[in-house]
Amino acid sequence: MTVTVSDDGIGVSAEKLERSRATTDHLESTDERLDLRHGLGVLLVRQIVEAHHGTVEIESGPQNGYQTVLVFPSSVSRPDRKAVDFQTLV
């Protein structure tokens, strides 16, 4: 299953995006007039998706917003649980 979320916000530079991939902390706001931090939501999403054996890909650029793609396997082999076919749930 693939979930894509995008927006047309201010985005971030390639350098800040790479830093967000490498850290478990946060990013500073791109608006220097504000004292804001971003990234806790990204960290939580990444941990949840990885716990379900999925992947997260985030793309962004200054003035180009964000596009986040979450990819979950259609089934995960777990002997204690019956496999769920997500296509039949939609």
PDB file of N, CA and C in Angstrom:
ATOM      1  N   MET A   1       0.851  -1.159   0.000  1.00  0.00           N
ATOM      2  CA  MET A   1       0.000   0.000   0.000  1.00  0.00           C
ATOM      3  C   MET A   1       0.904   1.231   0.000  1.00  0.00           C
ATOM      4  N   THR A   2       0.539   2.212  -0.801  1.00  0.00           N
ATOM      5  CA  THR A   2       1.309   3.447  -0.888  1.00  0.00           C
ATOM      6  C   THR A   2       0.403   4.618  -0.519  1.00  0.00           C
ATOM      7  N   VAL A   3       0.912   5.488   0.342  1.00  0.00           N
ATOM      8  CA  VAL A   3       0.207   6.705   0.730  1.00  0.00           C
ATOM      9  C   VAL A   3       1.107   7.876   0.378  1.00  0.00           C
ATOM     10  N   THR A   4       0.580   8.826  -0.392  1.00  0.00           N
ATOM     11  CA  THR A   4       1.342  10.015  -0.772  1.00  0.00           C
ATOM     12  C   THR A   4       0.648  11.242  -0.210  1.00  0.00           C
ATOM     13  N   VAL A   5       1.428  12.074   0.470  1.00  0.00           N
ATOM     14  CA  VAL A   5       0.918  13.330   1.017  1.00  0.00           C
ATOM     15  C   VAL A   5       1.813  14.435   0.487  1.00  0.00           C
ATOM     16  N   SER A   6       1.192  15.499  -0.045  1.00  0.00           N
ATOM     17  CA  SER A   6       1.999  16.602  -0.563  1.00  0.00           C
ATOM     18  C   SER A   6       1.346  17.926  -0.218  1.00  0.00           C
ATOM     19  N   ASP A   7       2.157  18.972  -0.258  1.00  0.00           N
ATOM     20  CA  ASP A   7       1.640  20.318  -0.059  1.00  0.00           C
ATOM     21  C   ASP A   7       2.398  21.284  -0.946  1.00  0.00           C
ATOM     22  N   ASP A   8       1.950  22.518  -0.970  1.00  0.00           N
ATOM     23  CA  ASP A   8       2.612  23.523  -1.789  1.00  0.00           C
ATOM     24  C   ASP A   8       3.193  24.634  -0.914  1.00  0.00           C
ATOM     25  N   GLY A   9       3.668  24.255   0.258  1.00  0.00           N
ATOM     26  CA  GLY A   9       4.254  25.207   1.202  1.00  0.00           C
ATOM     27  C   GLY A   9       5.629  25.673   0.771  1.00  0.00           C
ATOM     28  N   ILE A  10       6.377  26.218   1.737  1.00  0.00           N
ATOM     29  CA  ILE A  10       7.671  26.818   1.413  1.00  0.00           C
ATOM     30  C   ILE A  10       8.785  25.803   1.227  1.00  0.00           C
ATOM     31  N   GLY A  11       8.585  24.566   1.672  1.00  0.00           N
ATOM     32  CA  GLY A  11       9.608  23.540   1.472  1.00  0.00           C
ATOM     33  C   GLY A  11      10.897  23.832   2.230  1.00  0.00           C
ATOM     34  N   VAL A  12      11.923  23.035   1.976  1.00  0.00           N
ATOM     35  CA  VAL A  12      13.239  23.216   2.594  1.00  0.00           C
ATOM     36  C   VAL A  12      14.319  22.964   1.558  1.00  0.00           C
ATOM     37  N   SER A  13      15.506  23.426   1.869  1.00  0.00           N
ATOM     38  CA  SER A  13      16.646  23.214   0.965  1.00  0.00           C
ATOM     39  C   SER A  13      17.063  21.749   0.995  1.00  0.00           C
ATOM     40  N   ALA A  14      17.826  21.344  -0.012  1.00  0.00           N
ATOM     41  CA  ALA A  14      18.338  19.977  -0.077  1.00  0.00           C
ATOM     42  C   ALA A  14      19.203  19.670   1.138  1.00  0.00           C
ATOM     43  N   GLU A  15      19.967  20.657   1.600  1.00  0.00           N
ATOM     44  CA  GLU A  15      20.824  20.462   2.774  1.00  0.00           C
ATOM     45  C   GLU A  15      20.001  20.174   4.024  1.00  0.00           C
ATOM     46  N   LYS A  16      18.956  20.946   4.252  1.00  0.00           N
ATOM     47  CA  LYS A  16      18.118  20.716   5.434  1.00  0.00           C
ATOM     48  C   LYS A  16      17.344  19.410   5.322  1.00  0.00           C
ATOM     49  N   LEU A  17      16.919  19.058   4.118  1.00  0.00           N
ATOM     50  CA  LEU A  17      16.214  17.795   3.925  1.00  0.00           C
ATOM     51  C   LEU A  17      17.140  16.625   4.229  1.00  0.00           C
ATOM     52  N   GLU A  18      18.380  16.695   3.773  1.00  0.00           N
ATOM     53  CA  GLU A  18      19.349  15.629   4.061  1.00  0.00           C
ATOM     54  C   GLU A  18      19.612  15.537   5.557  1.00  0.00           C
ATOM     55  N   ARG A  19      19.703  16.669   6.227  1.00  0.00           N
ATOM     56  CA  ARG A  19      19.917  16.674   7.681  1.00  0.00           C
ATOM     57  C   ARG A  19      18.735  16.018   8.396  1.00  0.00           C
ATOM     58  N   SER A  20      17.531  16.225   7.891  1.00  0.00           N
ATOM     59  CA  SER A  20      16.358  15.609   8.524  1.00  0.00           C
ATOM     60  C   SER A  20      16.381  14.098   8.380  1.00  0.00           C
ATOM     61  N   ARG A  21      16.983  13.598   7.301  1.00  0.00           N
ATOM     62  CA  ARG A  21      17.096  12.150   7.111  1.00  0.00           C
ATOM     63  C   ARG A  21      18.143  11.548   8.039  1.00  0.00           C
ATOM     64  N   ALA A  22      19.145  12.343   8.397  1.00  0.00           N
ATOM     65  CA  ALA A  22      20.272  11.832   9.170  1.00  0.00           C
ATOM     66  C   ALA A  22      20.101  12.009  10.673  1.00  0.00           C
ATOM     67  N   THR A  23      19.158  12.786  11.102  1.00  0.00           N
ATOM     68  CA  THR A  23      19.031  13.087  12.523  1.00  0.00           C
ATOM     69  C   THR A  23      17.720  12.559  13.085  1.00  0.00           C
ATOM     70  N   THR A  24      17.690  12.392  14.373  1.00  0.00           N
ATOM     71  CA  THR A  24      16.447  12.002  15.038  1.00  0.00           C
ATOM     72  C   THR A  24      15.927  13.175  15.854  1.00  0.00           C
ATOM     73  N   ASP A  25      16.361  14.366  15.475  1.00  0.00           N
ATOM     74  CA  ASP A  25      16.007  15.553  16.235  1.00  0.00           C
ATOM     75  C   ASP A  25      14.962  16.375  15.483  1.00  0.00           C
ATOM     76  N   HIS A  26      15.303  17.545  15.010  1.00  0.00           N
ATOM     77  CA  HIS A  26      14.351  18.449  14.384  1.00  0.00           C
ATOM     78  C   HIS A  26      15.063  19.387  13.420  1.00  0.00           C
ATOM     79  N   LEU A  27      14.275  20.147  12.682  1.00  0.00           N
ATOM     80  CA  LEU A  27      14.797  21.192  11.801  1.00  0.00           C
ATOM     81  C   LEU A  27      14.361  22.537  12.337  1.00  0.00           C
ATOM     82  N   GLU A  28      15.184  23.554  12.117  1.00  0.00           N
ATOM     83  CA  GLU A  28      14.784  24.912  12.443  1.00  0.00           C
ATOM     84  C   GLU A  28      13.886  25.440  11.336  1.00  0.00           C
ATOM     85  N   SER A  29      13.046  26.407  11.659  1.00  0.00           N
ATOM     86  CA  SER A  29      12.151  27.015  10.690  1.00  0.00           C
ATOM     87  C   SER A  29      12.941  27.694   9.580  1.00  0.00           C
ATOM     88  N   THR A  30      12.383  27.687   8.367  1.00  0.00           N
ATOM     89  CA  THR A  30      13.017  28.410   7.266  1.00  0.00           C
ATOM     90  C   THR A  30      12.711  29.899   7.336  1.00  0.00           C
ATOM     91  N   ASP A  31      11.742  30.273   8.159  1.00  0.00           N
ATOM     92  CA  ASP A  31      11.412  31.689   8.355  1.00  0.00           C
ATOM     93  C   ASP A  31      12.203  32.188   9.547  1.00  0.00           C
ATOM     94  N   GLU A  32      13.255  32.963   9.295  1.00  0.00           N
ATOM     95  CA  GLU A  32      14.161  33.401  10.353  1.00  0.00           C
ATOM     96  C   GLU A  32      13.495  34.329  11.356  1.00  0.00           C
ATOM     97  N   ARG A  33      12.334  34.888  11.025  1.00  0.00           N
ATOM     98  CA  ARG A  33      11.619  35.767  11.956  1.00  0.00           C
ATOM     99  C   ARG A  33      10.911  34.976  13.042  1.00  0.00           C
ATOM    100  N   LEU A  34      10.733  33.686  12.808  1.00  0.00           N
ATOM    101  CA  LEU A  34      10.019  32.849  13.763  1.00  0.00           C
ATOM    102  C   LEU A  34      10.978  31.883  14.436  1.00  0.00           C
ATOM    103  N   ASP A  35      10.702  31.558  15.660  1.00  0.00           N
ATOM    104  CA  ASP A  35      11.495  30.565  16.380  1.00  0.00           C
ATOM    105  C   ASP A  35      10.697  29.260  16.411  1.00  0.00           C
ATOM    106  N   LEU A  36      10.666  28.570  15.271  1.00  0.00           N
ATOM    107  CA  LEU A  36       9.883  27.344  15.156  1.00  0.00           C
ATOM    108  C   LEU A  36      10.786  26.172  14.827  1.00  0.00           C
ATOM    109  N   ARG A  37      10.357  25.014  15.239  1.00  0.00           N
ATOM    110  CA  ARG A  37      11.067  23.782  14.893  1.00  0.00           C
ATOM    111  C   ARG A  37      10.100  22.851  14.201  1.00  0.00           C
ATOM    112  N   HIS A  38      10.629  22.059  13.292  1.00  0.00           N
ATOM    113  CA  HIS A  38       9.829  21.088  12.546  1.00  0.00           C
ATOM    114  C   HIS A  38      10.540  19.743  12.622  1.00  0.00           C
ATOM    115  N   GLY A  39       9.800  18.683  12.508  1.00  0.00           N
ATOM    116  CA  GLY A  39      10.452  17.393  12.383  1.00  0.00           C
ATOM    117  C   GLY A  39      10.004  16.319  13.341  1.00  0.00           C
ATOM    118  N   LEU A  40       9.371  16.677  14.467  1.00  0.00           N
ATOM    119  CA  LEU A  40       8.946  15.637  15.388  1.00  0.00           C
ATOM    120  C   LEU A  40       7.923  14.725  14.723  1.00  0.00           C
ATOM    121  N   GLY A  41       7.007  15.307  13.963  1.00  0.00           N
ATOM    122  CA  GLY A  41       6.020  14.500  13.243  1.00  0.00           C
ATOM    123  C   GLY A  41       6.676  13.561  12.255  1.00  0.00           C
ATOM    124  N   VAL A  42       7.707  14.053  11.580  1.00  0.00           N
ATOM    125  CA  VAL A  42       8.442  13.224  10.621  1.00  0.00           C
ATOM    126  C   VAL A  42       9.086  12.052  11.338  1.00  0.00           C
ATOM    127  N   LEU A  43       9.685  12.324  12.478  1.00  0.00           N
ATOM    128  CA  LEU A  43      10.317  11.259  13.269  1.00  0.00           C
ATOM    129  C   LEU A  43       9.291  10.211  13.683  1.00  0.00           C
ATOM    130  N   LEU A  44       8.143  10.646  14.169  1.00  0.00           N
ATOM    131  CA  LEU A  44       7.102   9.699  14.595  1.00  0.00           C
ATOM    132  C   LEU A  44       6.585   8.880  13.418  1.00  0.00           C
ATOM    133  N   VAL A  45       6.322   9.537  12.297  1.00  0.00           N
ATOM    134  CA  VAL A  45       5.849   8.820  11.105  1.00  0.00           C
ATOM    135  C   VAL A  45       6.877   7.791  10.667  1.00  0.00           C
ATOM    136  N   ARG A  46       8.147   8.207  10.605  1.00  0.00           N
ATOM    137  CA  ARG A  46       9.210   7.289  10.179  1.00  0.00           C
ATOM    138  C   ARG A  46       9.261   6.055  11.099  1.00  0.00           C
ATOM    139  N   GLN A  47       9.163   6.268  12.410  1.00  0.00           N
ATOM    140  CA  GLN A  47       9.220   5.139  13.347  1.00  0.00           C
ATOM    141  C   GLN A  47       8.021   4.212  13.191  1.00  0.00           C
ATOM    142  N   ILE A  48       6.840   4.784  13.001  1.00  0.00           N
ATOM    143  CA  ILE A  48       5.639   3.959  12.829  1.00  0.00           C
ATOM    144  C   ILE A  48       5.718   3.151  11.538  1.00  0.00           C
ATOM    145  N   VAL A  49       6.103   3.814  10.447  1.00  0.00           N
ATOM    146  CA  VAL A  49       6.186   3.124   9.151  1.00  0.00           C
ATOM    147  C   VAL A  49       7.232   2.014   9.206  1.00  0.00           C
ATOM    148  N   GLU A  50       8.397   2.294   9.776  1.00  0.00           N
ATOM    149  CA  GLU A  50       9.442   1.270   9.878  1.00  0.00           C
ATOM    150  C   GLU A  50       9.020   0.118  10.775  1.00  0.00           C
ATOM    151  N   ALA A  51       8.238   0.391  11.815  1.00  0.00           N
ATOM    152  CA  ALA A  51       7.737  -0.681  12.686  1.00  0.00           C
ATOM    153  C   ALA A  51       6.824  -1.627  11.915  1.00  0.00           C
ATOM    154  N   HIS A  52       6.225  -1.128  10.842  1.00  0.00           N
ATOM    155  CA  HIS A  52       5.364  -1.943   9.986  1.00  0.00           C
ATOM    156  C   HIS A  52       6.091  -2.401   8.728  1.00  0.00           C
ATOM    157  N   HIS A  53       7.417  -2.365   8.770  1.00  0.00           N
ATOM    158  CA  HIS A  53       8.283  -2.842   7.696  1.00  0.00           C
ATOM    159  C   HIS A  53       8.098  -2.049   6.402  1.00  0.00           C
ATOM    160  N   GLY A  54       7.757  -0.773   6.539  1.00  0.00           N
ATOM    161  CA  GLY A  54       7.574   0.077   5.374  1.00  0.00           C
ATOM    162  C   GLY A  54       8.732   1.044   5.205  1.00  0.00           C
ATOM    163  N   THR A  55       8.589   1.929   4.219  1.00  0.00           N
ATOM    164  CA  THR A  55       9.612   2.925   3.944  1.00  0.00           C
ATOM    165  C   THR A  55       8.968   4.309   3.826  1.00  0.00           C
ATOM    166  N   VAL A  56       9.779   5.337   4.056  1.00  0.00           N
ATOM    167  CA  VAL A  56       9.346   6.724   3.943  1.00  0.00           C
ATOM    168  C   VAL A  56      10.317   7.434   3.007  1.00  0.00           C
ATOM    169  N   GLU A  57       9.779   8.170   2.038  1.00  0.00           N
ATOM    170  CA  GLU A  57      10.610   8.990   1.166  1.00  0.00           C
ATOM    171  C   GLU A  57      10.032  10.392   1.170  1.00  0.00           C
ATOM    172  N   ILE A  58      10.886  11.375   1.467  1.00  0.00           N
ATOM    173  CA  ILE A  58      10.456  12.764   1.520  1.00  0.00           C
ATOM    174  C   ILE A  58      11.233  13.551   0.475  1.00  0.00           C
ATOM    175  N   GLU A  59      10.500  14.318  -0.327  1.00  0.00           N
ATOM    176  CA  GLU A  59      11.114  15.183  -1.329  1.00  0.00           C
ATOM    177  C   GLU A  59      10.657  16.609  -1.054  1.00  0.00           C
ATOM    178  N   SER A  60      11.558  17.560  -1.240  1.00  0.00           N
ATOM    179  CA  SER A  60      11.206  18.958  -1.031  1.00  0.00           C
ATOM    180  C   SER A  60      12.243  19.837  -1.703  1.00  0.00           C
ATOM    181  N   GLY A  61      11.875  21.061  -1.893  1.00  0.00           N
ATOM    182  CA  GLY A  61      12.783  22.071  -2.404  1.00  0.00           C
ATOM    183  C   GLY A  61      12.252  23.426  -1.996  1.00  0.00           C
ATOM    184  N   PRO A  62      13.117  24.418  -1.893  1.00  0.00           N
ATOM    185  CA  PRO A  62      12.647  25.753  -1.509  1.00  0.00           C
ATOM    186  C   PRO A  62      11.524  26.228  -2.430  1.00  0.00           C
ATOM    187  N   GLN A  63      10.449  26.677  -1.827  1.00  0.00           N
ATOM    188  CA  GLN A  63       9.259  27.172  -2.536  1.00  0.00           C
ATOM    189  C   GLN A  63       8.543  26.092  -3.347  1.00  0.00           C
ATOM    190  N   ASN A  64       8.843  24.820  -3.084  1.00  0.00           N
ATOM    191  CA  ASN A  64       8.201  23.728  -3.813  1.00  0.00           C
ATOM    192  C   ASN A  64       7.408  22.789  -2.922  1.00  0.00           C
ATOM    193  N   GLY A  65       7.251  23.125  -1.660  1.00  0.00           N
ATOM    194  CA  GLY A  65       6.473  22.266  -0.771  1.00  0.00           C
ATOM    195  C   GLY A  65       7.159  20.937  -0.495  1.00  0.00           C
ATOM    196  N   TYR A  66       6.366  20.012   0.007  1.00  0.00           N
ATOM    197  CA  TYR A  66       6.841  18.673   0.355  1.00  0.00           C
ATOM    198  C   TYR A  66       6.027  17.637  -0.385  1.00  0.00           C
ATOM    199  N   GLN A  67       6.650  16.494  -0.621  1.00  0.00           N
ATOM    200  CA  GLN A  67       5.923  15.302  -1.026  1.00  0.00           C
ATOM    201  C   GLN A  67       6.493  14.163  -0.208  1.00  0.00           C
ATOM    202  N   THR A  68       5.621  13.509   0.534  1.00  0.00           N
ATOM    203  CA  THR A  68       6.031  12.397   1.377  1.00  0.00           C
ATOM    204  C   THR A  68       5.313  11.143   0.897  1.00  0.00           C
ATOM    205  N   VAL A  69       6.080  10.083   0.649  1.00  0.00           N
ATOM    206  CA  VAL A  69       5.514   8.823   0.175  1.00  0.00           C
ATOM    207  C   VAL A  69       5.798   7.752   1.223  1.00  0.00           C
ATOM    208  N   LEU A  70       4.735   7.155   1.719  1.00  0.00           N
ATOM    209  CA  LEU A  70       4.833   6.047   2.679  1.00  0.00           C
ATOM    210  C   LEU A  70       4.483   4.776   1.925  1.00  0.00           C
ATOM    211  N   VAL A  71       5.353   3.779   2.008  1.00  0.00           N
ATOM    212  CA  VAL A  71       5.113   2.511   1.319  1.00  0.00           C
ATOM    213  C   VAL A  71       5.103   1.397   2.368  1.00  0.00           C
ATOM    214  N   PHE A  72       3.989   0.683   2.406  1.00  0.00           N
ATOM    215  CA  PHE A  72       3.833  -0.436   3.325  1.00  0.00           C
ATOM    216  C   PHE A  72       3.756  -1.718   2.515  1.00  0.00           C
ATOM    217  N   PRO A  73       4.382  -2.783   2.996  1.00  0.00           N
ATOM    218  CA  PRO A  73       4.260  -4.059   2.286  1.00  0.00           C
ATOM    219  C   PRO A  73       2.800  -4.527   2.334  1.00  0.00           C
ATOM    220  N   SER A  74       2.369  -5.224   1.291  1.00  0.00           N
ATOM    221  CA  SER A  74       0.978  -5.687   1.260  1.00  0.00           C
ATOM    222  C   SER A  74       0.713  -6.751   2.304  1.00  0.00           C
ATOM    223  N   SER A  75       1.754  -7.463   2.697  1.00  0.00           N
ATOM    224  CA  SER A  75       1.598  -8.414   3.803  1.00  0.00           C
ATOM    225  C   SER A  75       2.965  -8.619   4.445  1.00  0.00           C
ATOM    226  N   VAL A  76       2.927  -8.871   5.710  1.00  0.00           N
ATOM    227  CA  VAL A  76       4.138  -9.139   6.472  1.00  0.00           C
ATOM    228  C   VAL A  76       3.988 -10.515   7.076  1.00  0.00           C
ATOM    229  N   SER A  77       4.985 -11.335   6.895  1.00  0.00           N
ATOM    230  CA  SER A  77       4.923 -12.694   7.416  1.00  0.00           C
ATOM    231  C   SER A  77       5.045 -12.684   8.930  1.00  0.00           C
ATOM    232  N   ARG A  78       3.934 -13.014   9.601  1.00  0.00           N
ATOM    233  CA  ARG A  78       3.929 -13.124  11.061  1.00  0.00           C
ATOM    234  C   ARG A  78       3.168 -14.387  11.414  1.00  0.00           C
ATOM    235  N   PRO A  79       3.833 -15.330  12.023  1.00  0.00           N
ATOM    236  CA  PRO A  79       3.165 -16.598  12.315  1.00  0.00           C
ATOM    237  C   PRO A  79       1.989 -16.459  13.277  1.00  0.00           C
ATOM    238  N   ASP A  80       1.988 -15.401  14.107  1.00  0.00           N
ATOM    239  CA  ASP A  80       0.923 -15.246  15.101  1.00  0.00           C
ATOM    240  C   ASP A  80      -0.285 -14.471  14.571  1.00  0.00           C
ATOM    241  N   ARG A  81      -0.221 -13.991  13.319  1.00  0.00           N
ATOM    242  CA  ARG A  81      -1.319 -13.198  12.773  1.00  0.00           C
ATOM    243  C   ARG A  81      -1.676 -13.650  11.363  1.00  0.00           C
ATOM    244  N   LYS A  82      -2.949 -13.523  11.042  1.00  0.00           N
ATOM    245  CA  LYS A  82      -3.414 -13.808   9.699  1.00  0.00           C
ATOM    246  C   LYS A  82      -3.071 -12.614   8.803  1.00  0.00           C
ATOM    247  N   ALA A  83      -2.607 -12.868   7.602  1.00  0.00           N
ATOM    248  CA  ALA A  83      -2.263 -11.803   6.659  1.00  0.00           C
ATOM    249  C   ALA A  83      -3.530 -11.052   6.246  1.00  0.00           C
ATOM    250  N   VAL A  84      -3.407  -9.754   6.091  1.00  0.00           N
ATOM    251  CA  VAL A  84      -4.527  -8.919   5.671  1.00  0.00           C
ATOM    252  C   VAL A  84      -4.257  -8.416   4.267  1.00  0.00           C
ATOM    253  N   ASP A  85      -5.241  -8.577   3.398  1.00  0.00           N
ATOM    254  CA  ASP A  85      -5.139  -8.053   2.051  1.00  0.00           C
ATOM    255  C   ASP A  85      -5.753  -6.655   2.054  1.00  0.00           C
ATOM    256  N   PHE A  86      -4.912  -5.612   2.014  1.00  0.00           N
ATOM    257  CA  PHE A  86      -5.387  -4.251   2.108  1.00  0.00           C
ATOM    258  C   PHE A  86      -6.291  -3.867   0.936  1.00  0.00           C
ATOM    259  N   GLN A  87      -6.127  -4.505  -0.218  1.00  0.00           N
ATOM    260  CA  GLN A  87      -6.954  -4.173  -1.367  1.00  0.00           C
ATOM    261  C   GLN A  87      -8.421  -4.495  -1.116  1.00  0.00           C
ATOM    262  N   THR A  88      -8.708  -5.523  -0.346  1.00  0.00           N
ATOM    263  CA  THR A  88     -10.092  -5.880  -0.086  1.00  0.00           C
ATOM    264  C   THR A  88     -10.729  -4.987   0.971  1.00  0.00           C
ATOM    265  N   LEU A  89      -9.909  -4.244   1.721  1.00  0.00           N
ATOM    266  CA  LEU A  89     -10.447  -3.365   2.762  1.00  0.00           C
ATOM    267  C   LEU A  89     -10.887  -2.021   2.209  1.00  0.00           C
ATOM    268  N   VAL A  90     -10.422  -1.671   1.035  1.00  0.00           N
ATOM    269  CA  VAL A  90     -10.712  -0.340   0.477  1.00  0.00           C
ATOM    270  C   VAL A  90     -12.095  -0.295  -0.128  1.00  0.00           C
TER     271      VAL A  90
END
